[in-house]
Amino acid sequence: MALNAKPRTMFSDTANRFSRNLPAMMGVVVAVAMYAVAIFAPLLVTADYSAIDLDNVRSGPILQHYFGTDELGRDVYSRVIWATRSAAFVSIFVPALSLILGVFFGMLAGYFGGWVDTIIMRVGDILFAFPGLLFVFFIAATIKPAVLDWVKTIGLREFAKQGYVDYIVIFSALALVGWPGLARLVRGQFLTLRNREFVLAARAIGTSNWKIAIRHILPNALTPVIVAVSGGIGGAIAAETSLSFLGVGLQPPNPSWGQMISDYYVYWRSADLWPLLLIPSIILVAVILAFTFIGDGLHEALNPYLE
Amino acid sequence: MLSYIVRRMLWLPVLLAIMIFITFWLGFYGPGSPEQVLLGQRYSPETAALVRRQWGLDKPFWVQYGRYVLNYVSLNFGESLTKYPGQPVATLLARRLPITLQLNFAAVMLGVPVGLLFGAIAAYYHGSWFDRGIIFVSVFLRAIPTLVAGPILLFIFAKQLKLLPVGGWDGIFSPSAILPVAILSTGIIAGFARQTRANVLDVLNSDYVRTARAKGLSEVRVLLGHVLQNALIPLITIFGFMLGGMVEGTLITETIFGIPGMGLLAFEAINARDYPIVIAITVLAAVVFALSNLWADLFYGVIDPRIRNT
Amino acid sequence: MARLLEVKGLRTQFFTQDGVVNAVNGISYTLDEGETLGIVGESGCGKSVGVMSLIRLIPSPPGKIVGGEVIFNGQDLLKISDSEIRSIRGNKVGMIFQDPMTSLNPVLTIGRQITEALQLHLGMNNAQARARAVELLELVGIPSAADRLDDYPHQFSGGMRQRVMIAIGLSCNPQLLIADEPTTALDVTIQAQIVDLVRKLRDELGMAVIWITHDLGVVAGMADRMLVMYAGMIVEEAGVKELYANPRHPYTIGLLGSLPRLDQLTGEKLDSIEGLPPDLIALPKGCPFYARCQYRIERCKTDTPALENVGVGHRAACWVDVTRDPVTTENPWHTA
C-alpha cells in the first residue's frame, strides 16, 4: 500500500465525484433554494394567493406586483411563491411513499421468490398497465370525496378545507402508480445479491431472514434505488402538472405551478399576458431539470467506472 | 419458447379482466351516481328510480358487473352520458382513434430513427462535444412538460411568426400536424437517444466487442455486425412501453392543439365527468399497453437466441 | 531463431476522472518465432494492458499508448495506420481472452464468429470458411463439430466456449497467439485441458505464444521464458527453469512462496505477500515494491532500480542481491 495515500471511503469518493459534477451541483443549489422558499414562503409573499386586487387586473410587473397580476387580479409573484410549497410537498411525499412501497414489496419479492414474488410482480404489472394519469383521475374522482367526507365526519373540517386531504389522496395515488418500477429494481438487485457469498455466509451462521434482507442485502441494493428515486422527483412534479391540467391536481385556491400553467396556458394568444405563463413554466422546468441533474450526478458518482 | 408465448398470451385476458373489474368497482362506488349525472336539473327521487330501473342500476353489484363484462366483450362500451349524450362510446372511439394513431405513427417514424442515430453516434464518440451536446439536449428536452412546450411553440410559430395554424386538424399531411408531431417526436428522440447511447456504450465496452476487434474487423463491421443487434434488444422493451403509453401521451398534446383524437376525447370526458367514455378509454389504453408489451416480448424471442432456444 | 517481436519502452496510461492511471510504465522485452513467453503478476499489474497495447486494443478514450515501440516482423505496430493494424489483428496475431462466458457475441452463431476472420483475412468464400471452421473446431476438440456450427454460445459450456475462442484465435494461422489469462475463469480440470490443448497446438502449428497468468503453476510446464510484472513494470525476466530455481527479485520470491508444491513437506504453511500493490495514479518515488519488500534498503525508497543482468538471460530490477544480502525487515509473509 502506498504509504502516503490518505484513506478513502466509498462515501467520500462518491461525494468527491458528485461535487465535481457542475450540473449536479447547480441542481442542488436550485433544490435547496426551492425548499428554502417553501419554508419561508409566508415571509416572502406580498399577498395571499387568492387575494384579488381589482385595481390592478392584468397589470404587468409594477411595484406592488413584481410579476404582475392575472385576469382575476391575483398577484402572480405571491402565487408562484405559495406554489413552491406544493412542489416541495410533491417532491418529498411522492418519492418517499413510492420508496417505502417499492422497497418493501421489491424486497419481499426478491428475497422470498416463489409465489410471493409472482403475486407482487403481477400486481405491479397491473398497476403498470393502467394509464397513470387516468388511474389517478379515477382515484381522485371516486375515492377523494369519500375520504373528504370521512375526514369531516371525524371532526377535522378545517383540515379538510385547507386542502391537505387533497394533497394526501393525489400524492398517494401518484405513489401507487410509481412503486412498481422501484419494486422491480429492488427485486432485481435482491435476486442477484441473495446468492452472493456474503449472504450465504450470513445464512450459514444462522442469521434470520429479516436480518439478512435488511442488514446485509438492502444496503447493497440501494444504489440504483437512490438514483431512480432522485431522478423520479422531477417526474412526480411533472405528473402533478398534468393532473392539474386535467382538473384533478391540487384543488384551488392552493396554487401549484401546474395549476398556474393550466390556468394561464391560454394566455399564449395575448401578447401582454403571456409572460405570466412563462414565469411558472420556467420555474417548473428549472426544478425538474435540477432533480434530473441530481439524479444523473448521483448515478455517475456511484458508478464511476461506467464510462 | 412455445410455453413462453402461451404464458404471455394467457396473461393478457387475465390482465384485462382485472382491469375491467377495477374500473367498474371504482365507477360503482364513485361519486355522483349515474342517474344524478344523467338527470342533472331534472333530478327527483321519482325520475331517479325510473332511470335506475331502466339502466339496471337497482340490480346487485355482481349482476351489474356481469352485464358490464358481457357488454365490454361484445365491444359495447355503453353510451356517453354528458358530453355527447346518447352517442355510443364505441362509435366515438372509432371516430377518434384513427387521428391519434396517425399522429403517433408519424411521431414514431420520425422519432425512432433519429433517436437511434443520435444515441449511437453519441455513444461511439462518447466524451466528445457531440456526445455532451446530445446528452444535454436530451436531458433538457425531457425536462420540459408538454404543457410548457405547447403554448410556447404556439406563441412563437402561430402568434409571432404566423407560420403555422393555431390548432385544429386538417389531416396528418397538413401544417396543423407539424407542431404536435414535433412535440411527440421530440419526446421519442430524447428518450431513445438517451437509452440507445447507454446500451451502445454498454455493448462497446463488452468483452465480445473486444473479441470482434481482436479479429481485425473494421469499426463499421464491428458496429453493424456486433454492436447494433445487441444494443437494440433492450430497446424493444422501451419501444413497447412507448407504444403502450400512446393514448395517454397524446392527451395533453391533442388538447392544447385542439386535435379531435382520443386524447382530446379523454380530456373532454374527464371535464364533463362522462364516466363511460373515461372507463372505455382507460380499458383501451390498458389493452394497447398489454398488447404492445406482448408484442415486445414475442419480438424479443425472435431476435434474441438465448430466449428463442429455451 | 528469428526475432518475431521486440517491445521497447512501452508506456500506456488511462485518463480517468480520478487521475492518470499509469498502467504500463516502460516495458521492454523480445520474443523469437515459436517461443513461449509467460507473463505473471498480480491482478492490476499491467499484464493485460501491456499485451493489448501490442495490437492497440486499448479502449480509447480513456486509454492511450503514450510511448515506446512494438517491432513485429520488422514493423513498428504503433506507427502503422489503423487499417494496417487491423490486417494484423486476428491474422498474424490471434488472441484468447479471460472470460469465455462474455467474450463471445451472444446473438451470433459460433460458426459466424469463426468464419468472420477467415473471410476477412484469407478471402475465403462462405463455403470454404465454413469447411475451415469445422476443421478448426475439430482441432480444438469440439465433438461433432459440423453439427455445432450453427449453435449459439449459450449452448456451450465454459470450457467448450474457451475452445471456440481458441479456434477463433488460431483461425488464420497466426505467428503469435496472445492468451490473456485464458484459464482463470475455468474449473481446475478444464484449466489443465486448455493448457494441454494450447501446448499441443503450439507444437503442431509452430506459433509463438504469450501466456498471461497470475498463477505461476499454470505456465511452468509450457513457457520457455518468464516475465514478472509489478506496478506496470517488468521486475524480473528469466528462463523458466532459472526463474523457479533462482529467483532474484523479492517479489518473485514472494510469488513462488505462495505456490503450493508437491515436494514440500506437509504441514508447512503457504506464504502470502502482505499488503497491496501501489496506487497506479500516484506511483511512489523509488522502487514500487518498497512498501512490501523484506529486503528493502534506504536507497530503494528514492531510486527506482532498472533491469540489470544478474545471470545468463536473467535480468532483475533490484538494488540488493537476494542471494547474498540478508532480510532487512521482518515481514509477516516470511514465515517459512
PDB file of C-alpha atoms in Angstrom, chain A residues 41 47-51 70 74-76 78-87 89-90 144 148 157-171 240-241 243-245 247-264:
ATOM      1  CA  ALA A  41     -42.981  31.388   1.900  1.00  0.00           C
ATOM      2  CA  ALA A  47     -50.178  38.977  -0.909  1.00  0.00           C
ATOM      3  CA  ASP A  48     -52.370  36.000  -0.194  1.00  0.00           C
ATOM      4  CA  TYR A  49     -52.504  33.503  -3.052  1.00  0.00           C
ATOM      5  CA  SER A  50     -56.202  34.092  -3.561  1.00  0.00           C
ATOM      6  CA  ALA A  51     -56.280  37.815  -2.797  1.00  0.00           C
ATOM      7  CA  ASP A  70     -53.610  37.727 -13.865  1.00  0.00           C
ATOM      8  CA  ARG A  74     -54.220  37.899  -8.347  1.00  0.00           C
ATOM      9  CA  ASP A  75     -50.557  38.596  -7.573  1.00  0.00           C
ATOM     10  CA  VAL A  76     -48.531  36.177  -9.696  1.00  0.00           C
ATOM     11  CA  SER A  78     -47.076  35.517  -4.450  1.00  0.00           C
ATOM     12  CA  ARG A  79     -48.836  32.669  -6.198  1.00  0.00           C
ATOM     13  CA  VAL A  80     -45.535  31.354  -7.544  1.00  0.00           C
ATOM     14  CA  ILE A  81     -44.048  31.500  -4.049  1.00  0.00           C
ATOM     15  CA  TRP A  82     -47.008  29.746  -2.438  1.00  0.00           C
ATOM     16  CA  ALA A  83     -46.941  27.133  -5.188  1.00  0.00           C
ATOM     17  CA  THR A  84     -43.354  26.295  -4.215  1.00  0.00           C
ATOM     18  CA  ARG A  85     -44.839  24.681  -1.108  1.00  0.00           C
ATOM     19  CA  SER A  86     -46.933  22.347  -3.226  1.00  0.00           C
ATOM     20  CA  ALA A  87     -43.893  21.374  -5.293  1.00  0.00           C
ATOM     21  CA  PHE A  89     -44.575  18.565  -0.748  1.00  0.00           C
ATOM     22  CA  VAL A  90     -44.775  16.609  -4.000  1.00  0.00           C
ATOM     23  CA  LYS A 144     -61.196  11.507  -2.705  1.00  0.00           C
ATOM     24  CA  LEU A 148     -63.102  14.025   2.431  1.00  0.00           C
ATOM     25  CA  ARG A 157     -63.425  20.049   8.978  1.00  0.00           C
ATOM     26  CA  GLU A 158     -60.741  22.770   8.969  1.00  0.00           C
ATOM     27  CA  PHE A 159     -58.092  20.278   7.977  1.00  0.00           C
ATOM     28  CA  ALA A 160     -60.229  19.165   5.058  1.00  0.00           C
ATOM     29  CA  LYS A 161     -60.944  22.695   3.974  1.00  0.00           C
ATOM     30  CA  GLN A 162     -57.287  23.607   3.742  1.00  0.00           C
ATOM     31  CA  GLY A 163     -56.774  21.071   1.032  1.00  0.00           C
ATOM     32  CA  TYR A 164     -54.419  18.736   2.899  1.00  0.00           C
ATOM     33  CA  VAL A 165     -56.683  15.800   2.154  1.00  0.00           C
ATOM     34  CA  ASP A 166     -56.334  16.725  -1.470  1.00  0.00           C
ATOM     35  CA  TYR A 167     -52.581  16.578  -1.216  1.00  0.00           C
ATOM     36  CA  ILE A 168     -52.601  13.254   0.540  1.00  0.00           C
ATOM     37  CA  VAL A 169     -55.023  11.491  -1.794  1.00  0.00           C
ATOM     38  CA  ILE A 170     -53.446  12.760  -5.010  1.00  0.00           C
ATOM     39  CA  PHE A 171     -49.911  12.076  -3.824  1.00  0.00           C
ATOM     40  CA  GLU A 240     -48.748  16.930 -10.760  1.00  0.00           C
ATOM     41  CA  THR A 241     -48.709  19.456 -13.618  1.00  0.00           C
ATOM     42  CA  LEU A 243     -53.072  16.252 -13.239  1.00  0.00           C
ATOM     43  CA  SER A 244     -53.708  19.934 -12.621  1.00  0.00           C
ATOM     44  CA  PHE A 245     -54.365  20.306 -16.302  1.00  0.00           C
ATOM     45  CA  GLY A 247     -58.517  19.408 -13.146  1.00  0.00           C
ATOM     46  CA  VAL A 248     -57.721  16.654 -10.657  1.00  0.00           C
ATOM     47  CA  GLY A 249     -54.457  18.003  -9.273  1.00  0.00           C
ATOM     48  CA  LEU A 250     -54.265  20.120  -6.164  1.00  0.00           C
ATOM     49  CA  GLN A 251     -57.536  21.995  -5.982  1.00  0.00           C
ATOM     50  CA  PRO A 252     -57.770  25.764  -5.988  1.00  0.00           C
ATOM     51  CA  PRO A 253     -57.307  28.006  -4.119  1.00  0.00           C
ATOM     52  CA  ASN A 254     -54.000  26.357  -3.043  1.00  0.00           C
ATOM     53  CA  PRO A 255     -51.814  27.099  -6.034  1.00  0.00           C
ATOM     54  CA  SER A 256     -49.355  24.775  -7.718  1.00  0.00           C
ATOM     55  CA  TRP A 257     -47.160  25.565 -10.684  1.00  0.00           C
ATOM     56  CA  GLY A 258     -49.063  23.023 -12.710  1.00  0.00           C
ATOM     57  CA  GLN A 259     -52.320  24.700 -11.820  1.00  0.00           C
ATOM     58  CA  MET A 260     -50.953  28.124 -12.720  1.00  0.00           C
ATOM     59  CA  ILE A 261     -49.702  26.876 -16.075  1.00  0.00           C
ATOM     60  CA  SER A 262     -53.061  25.203 -16.693  1.00  0.00           C
ATOM     61  CA  ASP A 263     -54.860  28.422 -15.764  1.00  0.00           C
ATOM     62  CA  TYR A 264     -52.580  30.598 -17.819  1.00  0.00           C
TER      63      TYR A 264
END
